[in-house]
Amino acid sequence: MMIVLLIITVLILIAIPNVTKHSKSIDEKGCEAYVKMVEGQVQAYKMDKKSVPTLTALTTDGYLPDNPACPNGNAITITGDGKVTATNGGG
């Protein structure tokens, strides 16, 4: 019985760090994908309105949901030339 508990404990100690590492990777990939999606919405807005949008304009006009942010909490910003970036805002 003690051997079984020892084996289970060792397996848990091996698995927990891997889960944590993969969770961070998933958040990073999710943020990259979200930035790409916002870039697409910026392009759609530019085609429709003939101007570079602000984040507020994208949410007001229905291109993005309210309070857009990456899954890891990073804030989305749009520069004057339409470049989309994610800045560390809490993730």
Tab-separated table of C-alpha atoms in Angstrom:
chain	number	residue	atom	x	y	z
A	1	MET	CA	0.000	0.000	0.000
A	2	MET	CA	2.822	2.423	0.834
A	3	ILE	CA	4.476	1.707	-2.505
A	4	VAL	CA	1.282	2.587	-4.364
A	5	LEU	CA	0.987	5.876	-2.464
A	6	LEU	CA	4.646	6.638	-3.166
A	7	ILE	CA	4.180	6.018	-6.889
A	8	ILE	CA	1.050	8.182	-7.005
A	9	THR	CA	2.855	10.980	-5.148
A	10	VAL	CA	5.804	10.868	-7.550
A	11	LEU	CA	3.475	10.985	-10.557
A	12	ILE	CA	1.630	13.989	-9.125
A	13	LEU	CA	4.912	15.794	-8.456
A	14	ILE	CA	5.919	15.209	-12.069
A	15	ALA	CA	2.559	16.234	-13.549
A	16	ILE	CA	1.882	19.506	-11.691
A	17	PRO	CA	4.832	21.508	-13.114
A	18	ASN	CA	3.950	20.348	-16.633
A	19	VAL	CA	0.353	21.508	-16.273
A	20	THR	CA	1.522	24.926	-15.073
A	21	LYS	CA	3.983	25.267	-17.948
A	22	HIS	CA	1.381	24.294	-20.532
A	23	SER	CA	-1.183	26.682	-19.075
A	24	LYS	CA	1.199	29.615	-19.579
A	25	SER	CA	1.903	28.458	-23.141
A	26	ILE	CA	-1.819	28.230	-23.876
A	27	ASP	CA	-2.378	31.783	-22.608
A	28	GLU	CA	0.494	33.095	-24.758
A	29	LYS	CA	-0.789	31.342	-27.886
A	30	GLY	CA	-4.306	32.548	-27.127
A	31	CYS	CA	-3.058	36.122	-26.917
A	32	GLU	CA	-1.183	35.794	-30.218
A	33	ALA	CA	-4.349	34.470	-31.863
A	34	TYR	CA	-6.450	37.278	-30.368
A	35	VAL	CA	-4.032	39.912	-31.685
A	36	LYS	CA	-4.310	38.364	-35.173
A	37	MET	CA	-8.105	38.463	-34.933
A	38	VAL	CA	-8.038	42.140	-33.892
A	39	GLU	CA	-5.678	42.871	-36.806
A	40	GLY	CA	-8.290	41.357	-39.116
A	41	GLN	CA	-10.999	43.529	-37.593
A	42	VAL	CA	-8.793	46.618	-38.030
A	43	GLN	CA	-8.436	45.761	-41.723
A	44	ALA	CA	-12.194	45.249	-42.072
A	45	TYR	CA	-12.861	48.604	-40.399
A	46	LYS	CA	-10.330	50.320	-42.672
A	47	MET	CA	-12.060	48.887	-45.744
A	48	ASP	CA	-15.499	49.923	-44.487
A	49	LYS	CA	-14.712	53.358	-43.055
A	50	LYS	CA	-11.537	54.363	-44.946
A	51	SER	CA	-9.724	55.254	-41.698
A	52	VAL	CA	-7.635	53.606	-38.983
A	53	PRO	CA	-9.855	52.738	-36.018
A	54	THR	CA	-9.297	53.162	-32.327
A	55	LEU	CA	-10.086	50.324	-29.967
A	56	THR	CA	-13.145	52.259	-28.819
A	57	ALA	CA	-14.378	52.640	-32.403
A	58	LEU	CA	-14.016	48.903	-32.990
A	59	THR	CA	-16.071	48.071	-29.911
A	60	THR	CA	-18.669	50.794	-30.521
A	61	ASP	CA	-19.233	49.719	-34.128
A	62	GLY	CA	-19.496	46.029	-33.214
A	63	TYR	CA	-16.199	44.803	-34.638
A	64	LEU	CA	-15.001	43.705	-31.174
A	65	PRO	CA	-16.714	42.862	-27.886
A	66	ASP	CA	-16.642	45.328	-24.989
A	67	ASN	CA	-13.362	45.432	-23.041
A	68	PRO	CA	-11.248	43.451	-25.508
A	69	ALA	CA	-8.200	41.815	-23.917
A	70	CYS	CA	-6.078	38.716	-24.289
A	71	PRO	CA	-7.001	35.557	-22.364
A	72	ASN	CA	-3.979	36.145	-20.119
A	73	GLY	CA	-5.144	39.673	-19.257
A	74	ASN	CA	-2.786	41.600	-21.535
A	75	ALA	CA	-4.307	44.796	-22.893
A	76	ILE	CA	-4.764	45.321	-26.628
A	77	THR	CA	-3.533	48.575	-28.181
A	78	ILE	CA	-3.799	49.952	-31.715
A	79	THR	CA	-1.213	52.454	-32.945
A	80	GLY	CA	-1.989	55.376	-35.239
A	81	ASP	CA	-0.944	53.357	-38.285
A	82	GLY	CA	-3.181	50.420	-37.348
A	83	LYS	CA	-0.610	48.095	-35.785
A	84	VAL	CA	-2.095	45.897	-33.051
A	85	THR	CA	-0.069	44.908	-29.996
A	86	ALA	CA	-0.683	43.236	-26.661
A	87	THR	CA	0.852	44.985	-23.675
A	88	ASN	CA	1.369	43.422	-20.283
A	89	GLY	CA	-1.635	44.519	-18.338
A	90	GLY	CA	-1.924	41.780	-15.778
A	91	GLY	CA	-1.302	38.385	-17.336
